[in-house]
Short mmCIF file of N, CA, C and O in Angstrom, two decimals:
data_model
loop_
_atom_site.label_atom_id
_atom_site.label_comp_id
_atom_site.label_asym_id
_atom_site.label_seq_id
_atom_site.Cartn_x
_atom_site.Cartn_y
_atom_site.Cartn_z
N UNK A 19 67.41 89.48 57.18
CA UNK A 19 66.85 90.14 56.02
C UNK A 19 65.39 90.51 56.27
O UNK A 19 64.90 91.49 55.71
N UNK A 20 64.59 89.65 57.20
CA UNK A 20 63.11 90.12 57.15
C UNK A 20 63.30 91.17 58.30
O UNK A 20 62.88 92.29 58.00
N UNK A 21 63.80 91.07 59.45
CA UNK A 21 63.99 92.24 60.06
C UNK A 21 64.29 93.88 59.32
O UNK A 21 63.71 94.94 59.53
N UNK A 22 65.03 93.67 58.72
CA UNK A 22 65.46 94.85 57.79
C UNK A 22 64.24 95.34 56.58
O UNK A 22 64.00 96.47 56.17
N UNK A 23 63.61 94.02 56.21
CA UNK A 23 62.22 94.50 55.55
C UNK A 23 61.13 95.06 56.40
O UNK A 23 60.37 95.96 56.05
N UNK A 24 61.13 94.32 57.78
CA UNK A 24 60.07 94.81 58.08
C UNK A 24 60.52 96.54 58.95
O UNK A 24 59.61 97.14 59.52
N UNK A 25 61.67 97.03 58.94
CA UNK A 25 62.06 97.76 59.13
C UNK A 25 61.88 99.25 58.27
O UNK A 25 61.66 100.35 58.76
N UNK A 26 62.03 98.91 56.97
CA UNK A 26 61.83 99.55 56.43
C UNK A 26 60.32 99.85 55.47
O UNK A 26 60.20 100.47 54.41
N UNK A 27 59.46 99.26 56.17
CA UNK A 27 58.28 99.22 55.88
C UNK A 27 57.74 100.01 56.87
O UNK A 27 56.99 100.93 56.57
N UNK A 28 58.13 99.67 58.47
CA UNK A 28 57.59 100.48 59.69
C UNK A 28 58.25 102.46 59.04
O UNK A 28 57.61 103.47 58.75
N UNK A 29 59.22 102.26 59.07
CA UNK A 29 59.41 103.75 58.10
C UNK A 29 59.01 104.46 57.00
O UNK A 29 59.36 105.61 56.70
N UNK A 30 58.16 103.66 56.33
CA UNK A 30 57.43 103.70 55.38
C UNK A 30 56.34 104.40 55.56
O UNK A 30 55.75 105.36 55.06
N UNK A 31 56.21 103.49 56.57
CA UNK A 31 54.68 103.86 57.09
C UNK A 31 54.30 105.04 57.81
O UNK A 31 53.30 105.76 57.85
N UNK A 32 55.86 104.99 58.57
CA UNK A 32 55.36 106.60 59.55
C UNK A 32 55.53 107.78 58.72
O UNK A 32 55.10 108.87 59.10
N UNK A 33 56.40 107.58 57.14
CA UNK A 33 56.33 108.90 56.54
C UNK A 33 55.33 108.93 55.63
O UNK A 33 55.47 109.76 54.74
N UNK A 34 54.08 108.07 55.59
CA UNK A 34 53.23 108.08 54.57
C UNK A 34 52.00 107.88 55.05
O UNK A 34 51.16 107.89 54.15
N UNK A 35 51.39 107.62 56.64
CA UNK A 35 50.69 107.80 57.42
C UNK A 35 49.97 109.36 58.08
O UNK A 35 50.43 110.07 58.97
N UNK A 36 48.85 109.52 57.36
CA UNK A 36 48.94 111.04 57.89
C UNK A 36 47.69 111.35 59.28
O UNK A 36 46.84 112.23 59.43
N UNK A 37 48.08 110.22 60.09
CA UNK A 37 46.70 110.31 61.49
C UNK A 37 47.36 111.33 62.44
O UNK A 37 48.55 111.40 62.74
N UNK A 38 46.36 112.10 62.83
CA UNK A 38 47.13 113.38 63.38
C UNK A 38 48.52 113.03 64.94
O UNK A 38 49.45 113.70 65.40
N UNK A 39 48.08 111.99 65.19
CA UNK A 39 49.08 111.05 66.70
C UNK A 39 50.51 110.64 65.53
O UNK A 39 51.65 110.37 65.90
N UNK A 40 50.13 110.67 64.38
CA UNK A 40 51.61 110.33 64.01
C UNK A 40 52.22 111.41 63.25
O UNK A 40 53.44 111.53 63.18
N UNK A 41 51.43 112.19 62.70
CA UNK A 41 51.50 113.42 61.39
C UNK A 41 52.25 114.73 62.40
O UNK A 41 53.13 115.40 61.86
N UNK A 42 51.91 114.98 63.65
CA UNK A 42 52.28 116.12 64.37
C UNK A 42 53.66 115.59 64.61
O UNK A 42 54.67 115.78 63.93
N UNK A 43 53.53 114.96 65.59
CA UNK A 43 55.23 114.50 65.81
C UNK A 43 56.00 114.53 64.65
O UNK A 43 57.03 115.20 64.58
N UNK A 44 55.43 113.61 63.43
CA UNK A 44 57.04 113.54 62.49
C UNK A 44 56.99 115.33 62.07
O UNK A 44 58.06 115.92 62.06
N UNK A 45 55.85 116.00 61.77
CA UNK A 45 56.37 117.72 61.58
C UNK A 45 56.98 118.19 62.19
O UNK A 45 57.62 119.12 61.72
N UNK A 46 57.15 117.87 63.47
CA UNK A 46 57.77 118.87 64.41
C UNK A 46 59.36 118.27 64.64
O UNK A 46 60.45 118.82 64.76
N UNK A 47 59.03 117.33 64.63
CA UNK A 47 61.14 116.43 64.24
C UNK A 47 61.52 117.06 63.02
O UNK A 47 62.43 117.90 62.96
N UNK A 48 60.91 116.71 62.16
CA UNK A 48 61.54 117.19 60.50
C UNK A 48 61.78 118.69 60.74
O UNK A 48 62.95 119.04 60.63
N UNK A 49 60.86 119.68 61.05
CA UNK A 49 60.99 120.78 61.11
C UNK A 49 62.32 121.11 61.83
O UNK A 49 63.02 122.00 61.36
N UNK A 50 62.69 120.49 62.87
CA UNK A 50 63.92 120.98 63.98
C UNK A 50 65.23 120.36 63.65
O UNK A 50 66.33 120.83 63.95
N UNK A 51 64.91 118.76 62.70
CA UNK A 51 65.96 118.81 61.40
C UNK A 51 66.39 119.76 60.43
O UNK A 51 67.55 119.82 60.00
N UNK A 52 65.37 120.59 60.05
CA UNK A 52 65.79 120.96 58.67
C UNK A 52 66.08 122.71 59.37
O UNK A 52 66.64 123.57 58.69
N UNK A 53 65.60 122.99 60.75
CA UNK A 53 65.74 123.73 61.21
C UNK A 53 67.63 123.95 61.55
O UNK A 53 68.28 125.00 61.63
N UNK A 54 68.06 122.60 61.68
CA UNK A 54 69.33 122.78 62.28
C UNK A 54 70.10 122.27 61.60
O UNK A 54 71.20 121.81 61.92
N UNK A 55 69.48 122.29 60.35
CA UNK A 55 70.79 121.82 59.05
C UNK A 55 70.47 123.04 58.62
O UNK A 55 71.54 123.58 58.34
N UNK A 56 69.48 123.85 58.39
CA UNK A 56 69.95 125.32 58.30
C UNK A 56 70.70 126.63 58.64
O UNK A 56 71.16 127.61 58.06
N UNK A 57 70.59 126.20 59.70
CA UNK A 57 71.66 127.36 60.96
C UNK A 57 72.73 126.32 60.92
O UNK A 57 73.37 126.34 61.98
N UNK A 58 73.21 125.30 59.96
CA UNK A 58 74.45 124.55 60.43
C UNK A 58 75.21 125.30 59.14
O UNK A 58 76.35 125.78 59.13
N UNK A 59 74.28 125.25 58.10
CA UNK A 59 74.78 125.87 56.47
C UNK A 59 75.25 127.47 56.78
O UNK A 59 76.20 128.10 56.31
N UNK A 60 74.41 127.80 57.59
CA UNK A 60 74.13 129.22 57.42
C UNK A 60 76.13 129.96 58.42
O UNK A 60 76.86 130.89 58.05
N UNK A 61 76.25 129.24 59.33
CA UNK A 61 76.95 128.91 59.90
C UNK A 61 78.58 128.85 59.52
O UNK A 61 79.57 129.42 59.96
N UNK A 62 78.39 128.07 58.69
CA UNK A 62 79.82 127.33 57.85
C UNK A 62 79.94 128.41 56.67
O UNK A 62 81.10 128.50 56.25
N UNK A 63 79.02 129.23 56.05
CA UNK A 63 79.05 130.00 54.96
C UNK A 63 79.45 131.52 55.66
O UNK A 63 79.95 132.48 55.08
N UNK A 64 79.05 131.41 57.09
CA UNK A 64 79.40 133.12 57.19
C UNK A 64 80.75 132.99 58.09
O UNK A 64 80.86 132.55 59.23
N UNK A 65 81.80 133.54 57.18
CA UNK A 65 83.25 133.60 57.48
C UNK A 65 83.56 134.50 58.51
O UNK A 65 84.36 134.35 59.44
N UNK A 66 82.75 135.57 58.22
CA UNK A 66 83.04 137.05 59.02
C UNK A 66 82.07 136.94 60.09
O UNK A 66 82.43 137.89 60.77
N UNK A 67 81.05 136.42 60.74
CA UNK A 67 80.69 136.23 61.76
C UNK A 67 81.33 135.28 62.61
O UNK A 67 81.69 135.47 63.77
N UNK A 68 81.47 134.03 61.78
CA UNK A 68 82.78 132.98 62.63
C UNK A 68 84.00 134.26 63.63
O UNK A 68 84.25 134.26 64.83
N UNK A 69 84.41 135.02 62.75
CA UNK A 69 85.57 135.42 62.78
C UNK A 69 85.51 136.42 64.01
O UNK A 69 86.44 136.50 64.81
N UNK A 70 83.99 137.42 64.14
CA UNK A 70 83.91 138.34 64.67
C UNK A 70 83.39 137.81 66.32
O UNK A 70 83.50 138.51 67.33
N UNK A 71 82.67 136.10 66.25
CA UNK A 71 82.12 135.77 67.57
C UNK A 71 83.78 135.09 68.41
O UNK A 71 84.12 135.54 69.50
N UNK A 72 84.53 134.11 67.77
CA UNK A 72 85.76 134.06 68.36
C UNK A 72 86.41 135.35 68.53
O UNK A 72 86.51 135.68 69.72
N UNK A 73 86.83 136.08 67.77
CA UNK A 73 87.65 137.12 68.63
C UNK A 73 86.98 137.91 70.00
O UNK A 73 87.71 138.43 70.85
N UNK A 74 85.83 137.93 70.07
CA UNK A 74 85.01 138.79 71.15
C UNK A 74 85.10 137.27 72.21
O UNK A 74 85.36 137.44 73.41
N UNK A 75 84.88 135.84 71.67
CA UNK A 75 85.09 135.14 72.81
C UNK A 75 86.79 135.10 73.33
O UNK A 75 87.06 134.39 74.30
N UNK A 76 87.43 135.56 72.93
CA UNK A 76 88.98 135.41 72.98
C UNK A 76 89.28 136.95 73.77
O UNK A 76 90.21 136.97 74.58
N UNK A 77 88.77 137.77 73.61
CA UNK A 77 89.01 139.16 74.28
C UNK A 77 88.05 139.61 75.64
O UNK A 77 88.42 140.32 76.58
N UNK A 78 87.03 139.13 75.51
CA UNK A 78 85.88 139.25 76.76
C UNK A 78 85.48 138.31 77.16
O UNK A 78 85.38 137.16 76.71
N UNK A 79 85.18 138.87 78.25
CA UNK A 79 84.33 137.73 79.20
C UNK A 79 82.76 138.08 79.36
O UNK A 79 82.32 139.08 79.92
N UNK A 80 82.15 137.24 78.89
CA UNK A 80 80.69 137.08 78.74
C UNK A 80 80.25 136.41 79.20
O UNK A 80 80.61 135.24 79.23
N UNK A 81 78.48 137.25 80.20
CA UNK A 81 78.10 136.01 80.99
C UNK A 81 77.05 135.19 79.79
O UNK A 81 77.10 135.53 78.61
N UNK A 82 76.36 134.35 80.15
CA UNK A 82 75.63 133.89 79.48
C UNK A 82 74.77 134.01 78.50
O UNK A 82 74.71 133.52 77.37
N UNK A 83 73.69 135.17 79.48
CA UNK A 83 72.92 135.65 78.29
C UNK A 83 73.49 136.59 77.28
O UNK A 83 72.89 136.87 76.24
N UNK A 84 74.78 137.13 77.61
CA UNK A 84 75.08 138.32 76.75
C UNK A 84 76.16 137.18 75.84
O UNK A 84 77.14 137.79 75.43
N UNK A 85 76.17 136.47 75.65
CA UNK A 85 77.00 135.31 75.17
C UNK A 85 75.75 134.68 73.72
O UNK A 85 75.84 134.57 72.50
N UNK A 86 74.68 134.42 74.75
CA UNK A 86 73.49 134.28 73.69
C UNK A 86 72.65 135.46 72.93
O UNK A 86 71.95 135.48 71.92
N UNK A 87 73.00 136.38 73.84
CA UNK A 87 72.73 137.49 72.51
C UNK A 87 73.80 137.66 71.50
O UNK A 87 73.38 137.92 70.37
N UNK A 88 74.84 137.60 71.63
CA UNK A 88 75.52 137.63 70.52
C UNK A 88 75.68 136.77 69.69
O UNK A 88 76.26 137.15 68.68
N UNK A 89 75.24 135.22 69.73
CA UNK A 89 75.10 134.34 68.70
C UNK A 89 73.85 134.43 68.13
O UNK A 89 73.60 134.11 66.97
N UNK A 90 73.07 134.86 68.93
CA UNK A 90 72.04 135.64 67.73
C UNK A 90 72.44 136.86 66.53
O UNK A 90 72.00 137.00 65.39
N UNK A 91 73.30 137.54 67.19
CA UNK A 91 73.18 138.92 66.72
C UNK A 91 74.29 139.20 65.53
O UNK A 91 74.39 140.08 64.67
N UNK A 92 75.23 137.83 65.93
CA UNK A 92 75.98 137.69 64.91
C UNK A 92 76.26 136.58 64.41
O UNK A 92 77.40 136.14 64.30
N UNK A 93 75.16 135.97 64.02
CA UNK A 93 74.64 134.27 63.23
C UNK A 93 75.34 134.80 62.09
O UNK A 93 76.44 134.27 62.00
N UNK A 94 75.11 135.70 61.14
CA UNK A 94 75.62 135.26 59.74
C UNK A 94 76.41 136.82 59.72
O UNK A 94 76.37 137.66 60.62
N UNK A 95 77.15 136.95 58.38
CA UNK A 95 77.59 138.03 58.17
C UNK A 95 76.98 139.01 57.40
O UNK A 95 77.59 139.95 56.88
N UNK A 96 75.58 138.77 57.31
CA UNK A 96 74.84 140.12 57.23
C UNK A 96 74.19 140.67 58.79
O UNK A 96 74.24 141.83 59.20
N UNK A 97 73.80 139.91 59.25
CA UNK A 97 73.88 140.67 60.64
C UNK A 97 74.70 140.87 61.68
O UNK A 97 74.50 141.35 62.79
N UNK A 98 76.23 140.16 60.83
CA UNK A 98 77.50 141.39 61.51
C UNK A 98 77.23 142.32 60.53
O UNK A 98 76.28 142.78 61.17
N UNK A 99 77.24 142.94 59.64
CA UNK A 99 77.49 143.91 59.13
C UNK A 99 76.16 145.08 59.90
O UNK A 99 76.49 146.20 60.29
N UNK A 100 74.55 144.53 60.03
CA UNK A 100 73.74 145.10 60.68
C UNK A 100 73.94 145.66 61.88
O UNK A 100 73.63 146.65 62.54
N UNK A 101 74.77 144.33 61.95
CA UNK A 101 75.19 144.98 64.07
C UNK A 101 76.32 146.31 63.91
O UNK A 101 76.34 147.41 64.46
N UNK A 102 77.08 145.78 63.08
CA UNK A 102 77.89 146.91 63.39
C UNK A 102 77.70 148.39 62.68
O UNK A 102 78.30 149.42 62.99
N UNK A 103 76.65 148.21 61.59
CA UNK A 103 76.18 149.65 61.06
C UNK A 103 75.02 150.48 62.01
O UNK A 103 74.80 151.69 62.04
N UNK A 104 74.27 149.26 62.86
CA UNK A 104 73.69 150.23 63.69
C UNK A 104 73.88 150.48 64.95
O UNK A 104 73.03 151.21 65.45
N UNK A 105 75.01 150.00 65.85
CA UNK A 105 75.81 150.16 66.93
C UNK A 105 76.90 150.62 67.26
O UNK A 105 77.29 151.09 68.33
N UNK A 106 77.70 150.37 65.69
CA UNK A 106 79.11 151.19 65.58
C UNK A 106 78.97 152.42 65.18
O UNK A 106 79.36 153.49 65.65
N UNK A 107 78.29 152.11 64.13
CA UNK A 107 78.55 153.61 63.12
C UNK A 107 77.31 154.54 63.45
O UNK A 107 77.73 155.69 63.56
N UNK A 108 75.81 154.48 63.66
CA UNK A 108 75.01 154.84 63.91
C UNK A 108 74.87 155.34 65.79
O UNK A 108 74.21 156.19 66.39
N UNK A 109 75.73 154.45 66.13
CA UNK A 109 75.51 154.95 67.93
C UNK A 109 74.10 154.57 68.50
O UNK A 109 73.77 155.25 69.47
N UNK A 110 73.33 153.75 68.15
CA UNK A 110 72.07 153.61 68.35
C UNK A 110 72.57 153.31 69.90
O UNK A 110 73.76 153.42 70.20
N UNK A 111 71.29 152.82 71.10
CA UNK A 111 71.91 152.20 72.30
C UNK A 111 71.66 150.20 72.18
O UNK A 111 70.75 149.48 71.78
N UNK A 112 72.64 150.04 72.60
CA UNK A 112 72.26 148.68 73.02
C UNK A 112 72.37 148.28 74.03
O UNK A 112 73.36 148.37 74.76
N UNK A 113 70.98 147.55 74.33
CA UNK A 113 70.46 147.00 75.65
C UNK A 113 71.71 146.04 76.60
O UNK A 113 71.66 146.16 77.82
N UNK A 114 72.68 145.21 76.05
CA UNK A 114 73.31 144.62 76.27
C UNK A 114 74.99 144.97 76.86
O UNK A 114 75.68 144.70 77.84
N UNK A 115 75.14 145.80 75.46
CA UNK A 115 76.65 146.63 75.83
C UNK A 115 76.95 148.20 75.28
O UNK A 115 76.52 148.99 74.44
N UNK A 116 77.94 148.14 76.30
CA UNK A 116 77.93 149.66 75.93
C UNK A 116 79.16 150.29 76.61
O UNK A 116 79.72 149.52 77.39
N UNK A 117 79.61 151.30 76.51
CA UNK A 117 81.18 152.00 76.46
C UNK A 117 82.31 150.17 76.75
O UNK A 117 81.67 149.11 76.73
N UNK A 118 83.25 150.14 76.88
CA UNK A 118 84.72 149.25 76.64
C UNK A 118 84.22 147.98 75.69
O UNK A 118 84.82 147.51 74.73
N UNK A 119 83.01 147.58 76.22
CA UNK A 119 82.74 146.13 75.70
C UNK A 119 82.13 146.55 74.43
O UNK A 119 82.47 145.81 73.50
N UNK A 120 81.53 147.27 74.18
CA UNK A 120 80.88 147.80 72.64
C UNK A 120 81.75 148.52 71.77
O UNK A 120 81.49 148.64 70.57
N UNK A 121 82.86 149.04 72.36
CA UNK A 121 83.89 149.01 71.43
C UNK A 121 84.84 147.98 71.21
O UNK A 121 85.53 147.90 70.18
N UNK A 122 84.89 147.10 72.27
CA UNK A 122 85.69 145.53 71.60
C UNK A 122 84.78 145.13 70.91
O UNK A 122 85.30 144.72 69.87
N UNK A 123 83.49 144.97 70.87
CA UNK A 123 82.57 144.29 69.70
C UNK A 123 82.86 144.82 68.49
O UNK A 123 83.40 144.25 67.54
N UNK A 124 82.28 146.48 68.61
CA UNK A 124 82.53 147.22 67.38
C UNK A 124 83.51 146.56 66.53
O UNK A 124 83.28 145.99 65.46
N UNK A 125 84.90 146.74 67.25
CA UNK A 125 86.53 146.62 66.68
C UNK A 125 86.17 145.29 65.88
O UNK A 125 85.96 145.36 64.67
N UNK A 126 86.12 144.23 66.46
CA UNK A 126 85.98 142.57 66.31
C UNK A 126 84.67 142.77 64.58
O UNK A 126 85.04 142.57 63.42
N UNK A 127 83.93 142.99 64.82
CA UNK A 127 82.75 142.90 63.93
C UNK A 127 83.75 143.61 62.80
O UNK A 127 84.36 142.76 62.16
N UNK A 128 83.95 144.60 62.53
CA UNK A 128 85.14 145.49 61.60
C UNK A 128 85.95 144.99 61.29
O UNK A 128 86.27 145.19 60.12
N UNK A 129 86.60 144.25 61.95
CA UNK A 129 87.82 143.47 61.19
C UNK A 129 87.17 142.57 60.42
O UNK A 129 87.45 142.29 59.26
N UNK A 130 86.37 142.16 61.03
CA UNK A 130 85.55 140.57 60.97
C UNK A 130 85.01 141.01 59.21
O UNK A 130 85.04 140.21 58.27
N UNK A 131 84.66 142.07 59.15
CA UNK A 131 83.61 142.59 57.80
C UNK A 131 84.75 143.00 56.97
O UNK A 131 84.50 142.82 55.77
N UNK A 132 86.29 143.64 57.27
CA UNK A 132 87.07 143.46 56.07
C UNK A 132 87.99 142.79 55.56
O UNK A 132 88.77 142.96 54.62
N UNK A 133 87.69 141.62 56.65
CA UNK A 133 88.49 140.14 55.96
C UNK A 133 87.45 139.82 55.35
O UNK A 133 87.74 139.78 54.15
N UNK A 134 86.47 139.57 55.49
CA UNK A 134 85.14 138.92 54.36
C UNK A 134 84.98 139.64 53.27
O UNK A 134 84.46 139.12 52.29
N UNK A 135 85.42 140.99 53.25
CA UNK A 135 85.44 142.06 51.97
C UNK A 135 84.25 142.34 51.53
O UNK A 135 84.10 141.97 50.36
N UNK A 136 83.47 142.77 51.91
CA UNK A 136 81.56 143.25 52.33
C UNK A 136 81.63 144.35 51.04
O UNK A 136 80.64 145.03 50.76
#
């Protein structure tokens, strides 16, 4: 029991201690907590990006970075819908893909946006 008190006193202390050797560190933990319970929410709520990054991993082969550009590019389902209004429908160029593989994206993102019903 005193272990557990003095336990929760040392925690006490580091969230109510503001000397800059202890104040920087706990900001920058909390921050990359709340950083990655955000992109975890953000994540679980967008149906049509889920939908549109598996089918493109299920149909292509992607090397790495073009693997990490697309979990950027299609984190939530407003920026599938971005991606695909300014790459599908607009023709803009993208740095990444372009003729077979930018139309399997295109396709994938499209379905992806009218099962979510946008």
């Amino acid at each position: 029991m005193k272990k557990y008190l003095l336990l929760v006193l040392i925690v006490l202390a580091l969230f109510t201690i503001d000397h800059p050797l202890i104040k920087e560190p706990r900001d920058k933990f909390l921050q990359q907590g709340v950083d990655t319970l955000g992109e975890t929410s953000q994540t679980q709520y967008s149906l049509a990006a889920k939908q549109a990054r598996h089918e493109i991993a299920r149909e292509l082969e992607l090397s790495a970075s073009e693997q990490e550009y697309l979990l950027d590019v299609l984190a939530t389902d407003k920026k599938v819908k971005m991606f695909h209004v300014r790459y599908c429908q607009e023709h803009e160029l993208n740095l990444y893909f372009f003729g077979p593989k930018l139309n399997t994206i295109c396709d994938a993102a499209e379905k992806a946006i009218k099962k979510a019903e946008f």
